[in-house]
């Protein structure tokens, strides 16, 4: 094959296959440019930034939905695009819709609560959309380079978003801590990537598993389990661990969570809500892809099952510690954003349990009488269901915090006394979000937790440690009840103290309507779980074909 | 270049990485911490370039290194901007002074 035919093939592949499937992201890029041009020509007086951004994101969302429906038509080839750098399948399409829907909701929220003023609007939405483009790269990553670029493109605008309120001491301190931890973990992750790339001889997710098996097989001695003291195995595990550090930072899991409460307290509630859901969703998609890529062909892992089991148990331990730490620390918090930050850490822990169960199931001997593909796809189903419900319930909670802040200019739990009676709609929606976050039936959070706990139980038949994880997770749900209910108790049962500052305005119909629309799915997904669970079932099953 | 083994390059990379981590952990000045981050990133870059010559990964690793240089510049720009905003509010860039948010 000569150079010219190679070049023609590349151009054809890019223009005809890859770029059309990438158009959702391209529209977002175009929106950013357009928004900045509008301001450049002083047209933002009659075309405000939020209108441009919501139209752009809306178009992009529509394209993502079309792409999703195209996937179900027969004969449509899914797979790697851009010469294997990205992957497009049902899993990508689902997360793309998830992120773009969430971005639309966040832009509506920022407009209703008025956090970026007219002048700062284009900057704010540029950062918001820019970091979402990074997340869209994360969810479709099929290469270690895209993994790194995606995480960096997501993080760098988020640092600025946290410090967006320039004059406030807390805001600059929150973003300072975020940037220091973020830059540090990004460096560690990159070092891990360099080790993996060098040892595996490939950076492509679809080849990493096979190369890893080959290397491990060449290192193993007949009849002896692979020892971590073996230098090659040890270095490989170190590389995998370092990459997981970078992802764990984005998920705010236990030893890498320090930034989370500080950044959330320093940021405005809208930004905190955005970071808590969007970057977690994208990071979980990336984590699942990375874990599946290092497992590779799951029917032939018998020889090195102890390596995968060790990774699975390690993730399980981190998950339990994150959940317990988050729930116990949240109990003593007085700032409501900080409280929800710790609750976010705990929820990341619950969701990580699904990935831990996935790895343990993958490590099972092929002799065992289980259907790996089905059990593993159930773990992913639980994760996807939980994430979808989590998007609504957590954004709902942060939206209510933002609207209440506009009324009382405070985010301390003490000042929330009697708010539930003054603003019944906000109070009741907060109740729905909180009961869903606890995981009480019939709220949506219950089904998400139930699905994850069920897959933990299935994983416990392979290794007993998953049973311990399951018990501690159940116990954690009980812990979390106390601090969540404390918020409701303050809002509804306590009287508003004498001399408390007056409310700024009457309850606004738009604000109430928004929180009802956001929190209703948290309840509806619990009452009618059928539709979403069959959708996530289809999506999870394509990962294991 | 002949006669220098892969291990020598990896050793340099590892030293840069460890120096960077130590720098990040011990410096109290924000600029110092950012310098540590740069050391870590460049340690990884040395690894990547060495691997692209000696291992089967080939030119891919060099491209990763190029992208990393660009991203490191972007990250440094943002980090310095945040340092400036912190300085405006606190009149210092000593990270120990960032102790208002606790709990």
PDB file of N, CA and C in Angstrom, chain A residues 143 145 148-149 152-153 156 159-160 163 166-170 172-177 179-180 182-184 186-188 190-191 193-195 197-203 242 262-263 265-266 329 333 338 342, chain B residues 10 13-15 17 21 24 30 33-34 37 40-45 47-48 51 55-57 60-61 63-64 67-68 71-72 74-75 78-79 82-83 85-86 89-90 94-95 97-103:
ATOM      1  N   UNK A 143      -8.305   5.053  24.036  1.00  0.00           N
ATOM      2  CA  UNK A 143      -6.864   5.167  23.906  1.00  0.00           C
ATOM      3  C   UNK A 143      -6.379   5.883  25.155  1.00  0.00           C
ATOM      4  N   UNK A 145      -4.151   8.055  25.492  1.00  0.00           N
ATOM      5  CA  UNK A 145      -3.962   9.493  25.261  1.00  0.00           C
ATOM      6  C   UNK A 145      -5.275  10.250  25.445  1.00  0.00           C
ATOM      7  N   UNK A 148      -6.190  10.683  29.022  1.00  0.00           N
ATOM      8  CA  UNK A 148      -5.502  11.807  29.676  1.00  0.00           C
ATOM      9  C   UNK A 148      -6.055  13.150  29.199  1.00  0.00           C
ATOM     10  N   UNK A 149      -6.234  13.292  27.887  1.00  0.00           N
ATOM     11  CA  UNK A 149      -6.735  14.565  27.359  1.00  0.00           C
ATOM     12  C   UNK A 149      -8.127  14.837  27.896  1.00  0.00           C
ATOM     13  N   UNK A 152      -7.970  15.955  31.524  1.00  0.00           N
ATOM     14  CA  UNK A 152      -7.416  17.310  31.647  1.00  0.00           C
ATOM     15  C   UNK A 152      -8.394  18.352  31.110  1.00  0.00           C
ATOM     16  N   UNK A 153      -9.030  18.048  29.964  1.00  0.00           N
ATOM     17  CA  UNK A 153      -9.963  19.018  29.385  1.00  0.00           C
ATOM     18  C   UNK A 153     -11.158  19.228  30.286  1.00  0.00           C
ATOM     19  N   UNK A 156      -9.417  21.275  33.757  1.00  0.00           N
ATOM     20  CA  UNK A 156      -8.899  22.643  33.679  1.00  0.00           C
ATOM     21  C   UNK A 156     -10.023  23.686  33.710  1.00  0.00           C
ATOM     22  N   UNK A 159     -11.511  23.915  37.310  1.00  0.00           N
ATOM     23  CA  UNK A 159     -10.752  24.700  38.294  1.00  0.00           C
ATOM     24  C   UNK A 159     -11.216  26.152  38.261  1.00  0.00           C
ATOM     25  N   UNK A 160     -11.375  26.657  37.025  1.00  0.00           N
ATOM     26  CA  UNK A 160     -11.753  28.062  36.881  1.00  0.00           C
ATOM     27  C   UNK A 160     -13.194  28.280  37.330  1.00  0.00           C
ATOM     28  N   UNK A 163     -13.430  28.780  40.941  1.00  0.00           N
ATOM     29  CA  UNK A 163     -12.961  30.084  41.390  1.00  0.00           C
ATOM     30  C   UNK A 163     -13.633  31.230  40.659  1.00  0.00           C
ATOM     31  N   UNK A 166     -14.739  35.877  41.706  1.00  0.00           N
ATOM     32  CA  UNK A 166     -13.350  36.296  41.897  1.00  0.00           C
ATOM     33  C   UNK A 166     -13.084  36.968  43.242  1.00  0.00           C
ATOM     34  N   UNK A 167     -14.031  37.792  43.692  1.00  0.00           N
ATOM     35  CA  UNK A 167     -13.738  38.582  44.876  1.00  0.00           C
ATOM     36  C   UNK A 167     -13.856  37.825  46.179  1.00  0.00           C
ATOM     37  N   UNK A 168     -14.347  36.580  46.124  1.00  0.00           N
ATOM     38  CA  UNK A 168     -14.597  35.894  47.389  1.00  0.00           C
ATOM     39  C   UNK A 168     -13.415  35.063  47.812  1.00  0.00           C
ATOM     40  N   UNK A 169     -13.023  35.218  49.092  1.00  0.00           N
ATOM     41  CA  UNK A 169     -11.866  34.487  49.606  1.00  0.00           C
ATOM     42  C   UNK A 169     -12.051  32.984  49.494  1.00  0.00           C
ATOM     43  N   UNK A 170     -13.241  32.517  49.881  1.00  0.00           N
ATOM     44  CA  UNK A 170     -13.478  31.075  49.895  1.00  0.00           C
ATOM     45  C   UNK A 170     -13.407  30.487  48.497  1.00  0.00           C
ATOM     46  N   UNK A 172     -11.620  31.564  45.897  1.00  0.00           N
ATOM     47  CA  UNK A 172     -10.255  31.402  45.390  1.00  0.00           C
ATOM     48  C   UNK A 172      -9.523  30.306  46.150  1.00  0.00           C
ATOM     49  N   UNK A 173      -9.850  30.158  47.427  1.00  0.00           N
ATOM     50  CA  UNK A 173      -9.188  29.087  48.181  1.00  0.00           C
ATOM     51  C   UNK A 173      -9.636  27.710  47.694  1.00  0.00           C
ATOM     52  N   UNK A 174     -10.953  27.575  47.426  1.00  0.00           N
ATOM     53  CA  UNK A 174     -11.454  26.300  46.916  1.00  0.00           C
ATOM     54  C   UNK A 174     -10.799  25.930  45.601  1.00  0.00           C
ATOM     55  N   UNK A 175     -10.697  26.906  44.691  1.00  0.00           N
ATOM     56  CA  UNK A 175     -10.117  26.572  43.395  1.00  0.00           C
ATOM     57  C   UNK A 175      -8.624  26.315  43.511  1.00  0.00           C
ATOM     58  N   UNK A 176      -7.960  26.998  44.461  1.00  0.00           N
ATOM     59  CA  UNK A 176      -6.526  26.735  44.665  1.00  0.00           C
ATOM     60  C   UNK A 176      -6.307  25.291  45.080  1.00  0.00           C
ATOM     61  N   UNK A 177      -7.118  24.823  46.048  1.00  0.00           N
ATOM     62  CA  UNK A 177      -6.943  23.440  46.506  1.00  0.00           C
ATOM     63  C   UNK A 177      -7.265  22.464  45.389  1.00  0.00           C
ATOM     64  N   UNK A 179      -6.980  22.936  42.150  1.00  0.00           N
ATOM     65  CA  UNK A 179      -5.958  22.910  41.093  1.00  0.00           C
ATOM     66  C   UNK A 179      -4.704  22.199  41.581  1.00  0.00           C
ATOM     67  N   UNK A 180      -4.340  22.374  42.852  1.00  0.00           N
ATOM     68  CA  UNK A 180      -3.133  21.713  43.346  1.00  0.00           C
ATOM     69  C   UNK A 180      -3.309  20.198  43.350  1.00  0.00           C
ATOM     70  N   UNK A 182      -5.560  18.520  41.695  1.00  0.00           N
ATOM     71  CA  UNK A 182      -5.814  18.057  40.340  1.00  0.00           C
ATOM     72  C   UNK A 182      -4.538  17.917  39.535  1.00  0.00           C
ATOM     73  N   UNK A 183      -3.680  18.931  39.617  1.00  0.00           N
ATOM     74  CA  UNK A 183      -2.433  18.876  38.848  1.00  0.00           C
ATOM     75  C   UNK A 183      -1.562  17.732  39.357  1.00  0.00           C
ATOM     76  N   UNK A 184      -1.512  17.555  40.662  1.00  0.00           N
ATOM     77  CA  UNK A 184      -0.695  16.475  41.226  1.00  0.00           C
ATOM     78  C   UNK A 184      -1.155  15.116  40.750  1.00  0.00           C
ATOM     79  N   UNK A 186      -2.986  14.423  38.174  1.00  0.00           N
ATOM     80  CA  UNK A 186      -2.823  14.280  36.723  1.00  0.00           C
ATOM     81  C   UNK A 186      -1.397  13.847  36.403  1.00  0.00           C
ATOM     82  N   UNK A 187      -0.412  14.421  37.131  1.00  0.00           N
ATOM     83  CA  UNK A 187       0.980  14.022  36.904  1.00  0.00           C
ATOM     84  C   UNK A 187       1.198  12.563  37.235  1.00  0.00           C
ATOM     85  N   UNK A 188       0.659  12.127  38.368  1.00  0.00           N
ATOM     86  CA  UNK A 188       0.812  10.719  38.756  1.00  0.00           C
ATOM     87  C   UNK A 188       0.177   9.814  37.711  1.00  0.00           C
ATOM     88  N   UNK A 190      -0.284  10.422  34.563  1.00  0.00           N
ATOM     89  CA  UNK A 190       0.492  10.399  33.336  1.00  0.00           C
ATOM     90  C   UNK A 190       1.696   9.474  33.474  1.00  0.00           C
ATOM     91  N   UNK A 191       2.315   9.485  34.657  1.00  0.00           N
ATOM     92  CA  UNK A 191       3.458   8.578  34.851  1.00  0.00           C
ATOM     93  C   UNK A 191       2.990   7.130  34.728  1.00  0.00           C
ATOM     94  N   UNK A 193       0.462   6.123  32.968  1.00  0.00           N
ATOM     95  CA  UNK A 193       0.201   5.870  31.550  1.00  0.00           C
ATOM     96  C   UNK A 193       1.505   5.551  30.834  1.00  0.00           C
ATOM     97  N   UNK A 194       2.585   6.311  31.177  1.00  0.00           N
ATOM     98  CA  UNK A 194       3.848   6.071  30.475  1.00  0.00           C
ATOM     99  C   UNK A 194       4.372   4.668  30.777  1.00  0.00           C
ATOM    100  N   UNK A 195       4.187   4.197  32.023  1.00  0.00           N
ATOM    101  CA  UNK A 195       4.635   2.834  32.338  1.00  0.00           C
ATOM    102  C   UNK A 195       3.816   1.798  31.566  1.00  0.00           C
ATOM    103  N   UNK A 197       2.057   2.175  28.783  1.00  0.00           N
ATOM    104  CA  UNK A 197       2.320   2.260  27.349  1.00  0.00           C
ATOM    105  C   UNK A 197       3.614   1.518  27.010  1.00  0.00           C
ATOM    106  N   UNK A 198       4.633   1.763  27.813  1.00  0.00           N
ATOM    107  CA  UNK A 198       5.925   1.154  27.514  1.00  0.00           C
ATOM    108  C   UNK A 198       5.905  -0.349  27.664  1.00  0.00           C
ATOM    109  N   UNK A 199       5.302  -0.837  28.753  1.00  0.00           N
ATOM    110  CA  UNK A 199       5.344  -2.276  28.990  1.00  0.00           C
ATOM    111  C   UNK A 199       4.402  -3.034  28.076  1.00  0.00           C
ATOM    112  N   UNK A 200       3.196  -2.462  27.852  1.00  0.00           N
ATOM    113  CA  UNK A 200       2.219  -3.179  27.037  1.00  0.00           C
ATOM    114  C   UNK A 200       2.511  -3.030  25.553  1.00  0.00           C
ATOM    115  N   UNK A 201       3.242  -1.980  25.181  1.00  0.00           N
ATOM    116  CA  UNK A 201       3.545  -1.789  23.762  1.00  0.00           C
ATOM    117  C   UNK A 201       2.353  -1.296  22.977  1.00  0.00           C
ATOM    118  N   UNK A 202       1.295  -0.872  23.655  1.00  0.00           N
ATOM    119  CA  UNK A 202       0.143  -0.309  22.961  1.00  0.00           C
ATOM    120  C   UNK A 202      -0.573   0.619  23.918  1.00  0.00           C
ATOM    121  N   UNK A 203      -1.295   1.583  23.355  1.00  0.00           N
ATOM    122  CA  UNK A 203      -2.073   2.470  24.206  1.00  0.00           C
ATOM    123  C   UNK A 203      -3.538   2.338  23.872  1.00  0.00           C
ATOM    124  N   UNK A 242      -1.718   3.761  39.202  1.00  0.00           N
ATOM    125  CA  UNK A 242      -1.534   5.202  39.022  1.00  0.00           C
ATOM    126  C   UNK A 242      -2.608   5.783  38.113  1.00  0.00           C
ATOM    127  N   UNK A 262     -13.931  21.262  49.975  1.00  0.00           N
ATOM    128  CA  UNK A 262     -13.450  22.646  49.895  1.00  0.00           C
ATOM    129  C   UNK A 262     -13.867  23.295  48.591  1.00  0.00           C
ATOM    130  N   UNK A 263     -13.728  22.549  47.489  1.00  0.00           N
ATOM    131  CA  UNK A 263     -14.107  23.119  46.197  1.00  0.00           C
ATOM    132  C   UNK A 263     -15.604  23.380  46.158  1.00  0.00           C
ATOM    133  N   UNK A 265     -17.614  23.987  48.694  1.00  0.00           N
ATOM    134  CA  UNK A 265     -18.004  25.102  49.551  1.00  0.00           C
ATOM    135  C   UNK A 265     -17.606  26.423  48.905  1.00  0.00           C
ATOM    136  N   UNK A 266     -16.437  26.443  48.244  1.00  0.00           N
ATOM    137  CA  UNK A 266     -15.989  27.671  47.620  1.00  0.00           C
ATOM    138  C   UNK A 266     -16.781  28.020  46.371  1.00  0.00           C
ATOM    139  N   UNK A 329     -18.520  11.742  58.054  1.00  0.00           N
ATOM    140  CA  UNK A 329     -18.074  13.134  58.141  1.00  0.00           C
ATOM    141  C   UNK A 329     -19.213  14.096  57.844  1.00  0.00           C
ATOM    142  N   UNK A 333     -21.380  18.296  59.587  1.00  0.00           N
ATOM    143  CA  UNK A 333     -21.245  19.513  58.788  1.00  0.00           C
ATOM    144  C   UNK A 333     -22.362  20.498  59.065  1.00  0.00           C
ATOM    145  N   UNK A 338     -21.160  21.765  51.854  1.00  0.00           N
ATOM    146  CA  UNK A 338     -20.143  20.852  52.360  1.00  0.00           C
ATOM    147  C   UNK A 338     -20.768  19.508  52.703  1.00  0.00           C
ATOM    148  N   UNK A 342     -19.800  15.800  51.044  1.00  0.00           N
ATOM    149  CA  UNK A 342     -19.492  14.507  51.667  1.00  0.00           C
ATOM    150  C   UNK A 342     -20.475  13.449  51.224  1.00  0.00           C
TER     151      UNK A 342
ATOM    152  N   UNK B  10      14.835   5.363  31.905  1.00  0.00           N
ATOM    153  CA  UNK B  10      13.756   5.189  32.880  1.00  0.00           C
ATOM    154  C   UNK B  10      14.202   5.680  34.247  1.00  0.00           C
ATOM    155  N   UNK B  13      13.850   9.346  34.313  1.00  0.00           N
ATOM    156  CA  UNK B  13      12.436   9.646  34.443  1.00  0.00           C
ATOM    157  C   UNK B  13      11.953   9.450  35.874  1.00  0.00           C
ATOM    158  N   UNK B  14      12.381   8.340  36.497  1.00  0.00           N
ATOM    159  CA  UNK B  14      11.937   8.045  37.856  1.00  0.00           C
ATOM    160  C   UNK B  14      12.459   9.091  38.829  1.00  0.00           C
ATOM    161  N   UNK B  15      13.721   9.531  38.616  1.00  0.00           N
ATOM    162  CA  UNK B  15      14.269  10.554  39.515  1.00  0.00           C
ATOM    163  C   UNK B  15      13.487  11.844  39.385  1.00  0.00           C
ATOM    164  N   UNK B  17      10.409  12.127  38.471  1.00  0.00           N
ATOM    165  CA  UNK B  17       9.089  11.900  39.066  1.00  0.00           C
ATOM    166  C   UNK B  17       9.150  12.045  40.588  1.00  0.00           C
ATOM    167  N   UNK B  21       7.374  14.789  43.060  1.00  0.00           N
ATOM    168  CA  UNK B  21       6.437  14.458  44.146  1.00  0.00           C
ATOM    169  C   UNK B  21       6.934  15.064  45.455  1.00  0.00           C
ATOM    170  N   UNK B  24       6.271  18.743  45.406  1.00  0.00           N
ATOM    171  CA  UNK B  24       4.859  19.058  45.636  1.00  0.00           C
ATOM    172  C   UNK B  24       4.496  18.900  47.101  1.00  0.00           C
ATOM    173  N   UNK B  30       2.979  28.262  46.325  1.00  0.00           N
ATOM    174  CA  UNK B  30       2.204  27.659  45.238  1.00  0.00           C
ATOM    175  C   UNK B  30       3.029  27.490  43.967  1.00  0.00           C
ATOM    176  N   UNK B  33       5.011  24.419  44.152  1.00  0.00           N
ATOM    177  CA  UNK B  33       4.217  23.212  43.905  1.00  0.00           C
ATOM    178  C   UNK B  33       4.010  23.009  42.409  1.00  0.00           C
ATOM    179  N   UNK B  34       3.742  24.102  41.708  1.00  0.00           N
ATOM    180  CA  UNK B  34       3.539  23.980  40.258  1.00  0.00           C
ATOM    181  C   UNK B  34       4.812  23.503  39.564  1.00  0.00           C
ATOM    182  N   UNK B  37       4.864  19.881  39.845  1.00  0.00           N
ATOM    183  CA  UNK B  37       3.977  19.241  38.870  1.00  0.00           C
ATOM    184  C   UNK B  37       4.662  19.129  37.522  1.00  0.00           C
ATOM    185  N   UNK B  40       7.056  16.271  37.491  1.00  0.00           N
ATOM    186  CA  UNK B  40       6.398  14.971  37.361  1.00  0.00           C
ATOM    187  C   UNK B  40       5.996  14.731  35.907  1.00  0.00           C
ATOM    188  N   UNK B  41       5.393  15.759  35.290  1.00  0.00           N
ATOM    189  CA  UNK B  41       4.945  15.578  33.908  1.00  0.00           C
ATOM    190  C   UNK B  41       6.122  15.303  32.985  1.00  0.00           C
ATOM    191  N   UNK B  42       7.241  16.009  33.234  1.00  0.00           N
ATOM    192  CA  UNK B  42       8.384  15.796  32.346  1.00  0.00           C
ATOM    193  C   UNK B  42       9.071  14.473  32.610  1.00  0.00           C
ATOM    194  N   UNK B  43       8.995  13.995  33.876  1.00  0.00           N
ATOM    195  CA  UNK B  43       9.493  12.647  34.144  1.00  0.00           C
ATOM    196  C   UNK B  43       8.746  11.628  33.297  1.00  0.00           C
ATOM    197  N   UNK B  44       7.422  11.793  33.255  1.00  0.00           N
ATOM    198  CA  UNK B  44       6.617  10.882  32.433  1.00  0.00           C
ATOM    199  C   UNK B  44       6.966  11.043  30.962  1.00  0.00           C
ATOM    200  N   UNK B  45       7.228  12.287  30.538  1.00  0.00           N
ATOM    201  CA  UNK B  45       7.577  12.512  29.136  1.00  0.00           C
ATOM    202  C   UNK B  45       8.884  11.824  28.764  1.00  0.00           C
ATOM    203  N   UNK B  47      10.039   9.125  30.069  1.00  0.00           N
ATOM    204  CA  UNK B  47       9.670   7.717  29.916  1.00  0.00           C
ATOM    205  C   UNK B  47       9.060   7.456  28.552  1.00  0.00           C
ATOM    206  N   UNK B  48       8.108   8.312  28.180  1.00  0.00           N
ATOM    207  CA  UNK B  48       7.373   8.073  26.937  1.00  0.00           C
ATOM    208  C   UNK B  48       8.297   8.106  25.737  1.00  0.00           C
ATOM    209  N   UNK B  51      10.519   5.060  25.703  1.00  0.00           N
ATOM    210  CA  UNK B  51       9.790   3.861  25.278  1.00  0.00           C
ATOM    211  C   UNK B  51       9.543   3.887  23.773  1.00  0.00           C
ATOM    212  N   UNK B  55      10.728   0.420  22.802  1.00  0.00           N
ATOM    213  CA  UNK B  55       9.724  -0.631  22.927  1.00  0.00           C
ATOM    214  C   UNK B  55       8.859  -0.656  21.679  1.00  0.00           C
ATOM    215  N   UNK B  56       7.923  -1.610  21.636  1.00  0.00           N
ATOM    216  CA  UNK B  56       7.161  -1.823  20.397  1.00  0.00           C
ATOM    217  C   UNK B  56       6.094  -0.759  20.196  1.00  0.00           C
ATOM    218  N   UNK B  57       5.950   0.184  21.134  1.00  0.00           N
ATOM    219  CA  UNK B  57       4.885   1.178  21.005  1.00  0.00           C
ATOM    220  C   UNK B  57       5.130   2.129  19.833  1.00  0.00           C
ATOM    221  N   UNK B  60       3.593   6.348  18.610  1.00  0.00           N
ATOM    222  CA  UNK B  60       2.441   6.738  19.425  1.00  0.00           C
ATOM    223  C   UNK B  60       2.880   7.441  20.701  1.00  0.00           C
ATOM    224  N   UNK B  61       3.914   6.897  21.338  1.00  0.00           N
ATOM    225  CA  UNK B  61       4.343   7.446  22.622  1.00  0.00           C
ATOM    226  C   UNK B  61       4.864   8.862  22.450  1.00  0.00           C
ATOM    227  N   UNK B  63       3.793  11.010  20.279  1.00  0.00           N
ATOM    228  CA  UNK B  63       2.635  11.887  20.141  1.00  0.00           C
ATOM    229  C   UNK B  63       2.000  12.174  21.487  1.00  0.00           C
ATOM    230  N   UNK B  64       1.961  11.135  22.331  1.00  0.00           N
ATOM    231  CA  UNK B  64       1.413  11.372  23.676  1.00  0.00           C
ATOM    232  C   UNK B  64       2.245  12.451  24.367  1.00  0.00           C
ATOM    233  N   UNK B  67       1.362  15.931  23.120  1.00  0.00           N
ATOM    234  CA  UNK B  67       0.096  16.409  23.670  1.00  0.00           C
ATOM    235  C   UNK B  67       0.261  16.815  25.133  1.00  0.00           C
ATOM    236  N   UNK B  68       1.074  16.055  25.849  1.00  0.00           N
ATOM    237  CA  UNK B  68       1.271  16.359  27.260  1.00  0.00           C
ATOM    238  C   UNK B  68       1.911  17.731  27.435  1.00  0.00           C
ATOM    239  N   UNK B  71      -0.837  20.258  26.994  1.00  0.00           N
ATOM    240  CA  UNK B  71      -1.764  20.277  28.120  1.00  0.00           C
ATOM    241  C   UNK B  71      -1.103  20.850  29.366  1.00  0.00           C
ATOM    242  N   UNK B  72       0.198  20.562  29.540  1.00  0.00           N
ATOM    243  CA  UNK B  72       0.899  21.084  30.715  1.00  0.00           C
ATOM    244  C   UNK B  72       0.936  22.599  30.664  1.00  0.00           C
ATOM    245  N   UNK B  74      -1.306  24.526  29.176  1.00  0.00           N
ATOM    246  CA  UNK B  74      -2.650  25.020  29.482  1.00  0.00           C
ATOM    247  C   UNK B  74      -2.899  24.981  30.975  1.00  0.00           C
ATOM    248  N   UNK B  75      -2.499  23.871  31.589  1.00  0.00           N
ATOM    249  CA  UNK B  75      -2.752  23.717  33.009  1.00  0.00           C
ATOM    250  C   UNK B  75      -1.959  24.745  33.817  1.00  0.00           C
ATOM    251  N   UNK B  78      -3.680  28.157  33.673  1.00  0.00           N
ATOM    252  CA  UNK B  78      -4.847  28.246  34.548  1.00  0.00           C
ATOM    253  C   UNK B  78      -4.411  28.293  36.012  1.00  0.00           C
ATOM    254  N   UNK B  79      -3.421  27.468  36.359  1.00  0.00           N
ATOM    255  CA  UNK B  79      -2.987  27.424  37.755  1.00  0.00           C
ATOM    256  C   UNK B  79      -2.402  28.765  38.179  1.00  0.00           C
ATOM    257  N   UNK B  82      -5.186  31.193  38.781  1.00  0.00           N
ATOM    258  CA  UNK B  82      -5.839  30.943  40.067  1.00  0.00           C
ATOM    259  C   UNK B  82      -4.939  31.433  41.204  1.00  0.00           C
ATOM    260  N   UNK B  83      -3.615  31.255  41.042  1.00  0.00           N
ATOM    261  CA  UNK B  83      -2.689  31.747  42.055  1.00  0.00           C
ATOM    262  C   UNK B  83      -2.816  33.263  42.185  1.00  0.00           C
ATOM    263  N   UNK B  85      -5.481  35.069  41.479  1.00  0.00           N
ATOM    264  CA  UNK B  85      -6.760  35.377  42.133  1.00  0.00           C
ATOM    265  C   UNK B  85      -6.661  35.125  43.635  1.00  0.00           C
ATOM    266  N   UNK B  86      -5.924  34.068  44.016  1.00  0.00           N
ATOM    267  CA  UNK B  86      -5.721  33.787  45.445  1.00  0.00           C
ATOM    268  C   UNK B  86      -4.902  34.901  46.084  1.00  0.00           C
ATOM    269  N   UNK B  89      -6.889  37.985  46.889  1.00  0.00           N
ATOM    270  CA  UNK B  89      -7.771  37.880  48.045  1.00  0.00           C
ATOM    271  C   UNK B  89      -7.014  37.720  49.357  1.00  0.00           C
ATOM    272  N   UNK B  90      -5.832  37.137  49.325  1.00  0.00           N
ATOM    273  CA  UNK B  90      -5.132  36.804  50.571  1.00  0.00           C
ATOM    274  C   UNK B  90      -3.805  37.533  50.749  1.00  0.00           C
ATOM    275  N   UNK B  94       1.194  31.560  49.929  1.00  0.00           N
ATOM    276  CA  UNK B  94       1.573  30.459  50.808  1.00  0.00           C
ATOM    277  C   UNK B  94       0.346  29.568  50.994  1.00  0.00           C
ATOM    278  N   UNK B  95       0.474  28.300  50.584  1.00  0.00           N
ATOM    279  CA  UNK B  95      -0.726  27.450  50.624  1.00  0.00           C
ATOM    280  C   UNK B  95      -1.170  27.162  52.057  1.00  0.00           C
ATOM    281  N   UNK B  97      -1.772  29.318  54.154  1.00  0.00           N
ATOM    282  CA  UNK B  97      -2.766  30.335  54.495  1.00  0.00           C
ATOM    283  C   UNK B  97      -4.149  29.973  53.981  1.00  0.00           C
ATOM    284  N   UNK B  98      -4.218  28.943  53.158  1.00  0.00           N
ATOM    285  CA  UNK B  98      -5.522  28.523  52.633  1.00  0.00           C
ATOM    286  C   UNK B  98      -6.162  27.577  53.640  1.00  0.00           C
ATOM    287  N   UNK B  99      -6.571  28.149  54.781  1.00  0.00           N
ATOM    288  CA  UNK B  99      -7.083  27.275  55.844  1.00  0.00           C
ATOM    289  C   UNK B  99      -8.470  27.694  56.307  1.00  0.00           C
ATOM    290  N   UNK B 100      -9.153  28.469  55.457  1.00  0.00           N
ATOM    291  CA  UNK B 100     -10.469  28.938  55.884  1.00  0.00           C
ATOM    292  C   UNK B 100     -11.516  27.828  55.762  1.00  0.00           C
ATOM    293  N   UNK B 101     -11.354  27.005  54.730  1.00  0.00           N
ATOM    294  CA  UNK B 101     -12.306  25.928  54.503  1.00  0.00           C
ATOM    295  C   UNK B 101     -11.800  24.677  55.206  1.00  0.00           C
ATOM    296  N   UNK B 102     -12.490  24.287  56.241  1.00  0.00           N
ATOM    297  CA  UNK B 102     -12.069  23.084  56.973  1.00  0.00           C
ATOM    298  C   UNK B 102     -13.277  22.305  57.449  1.00  0.00           C
ATOM    299  N   UNK B 103     -13.055  21.070  57.779  1.00  0.00           N
ATOM    300  CA  UNK B 103     -14.121  20.289  58.398  1.00  0.00           C
ATOM    301  C   UNK B 103     -14.351  18.956  57.729  1.00  0.00           C
TER     302      UNK B 103
END
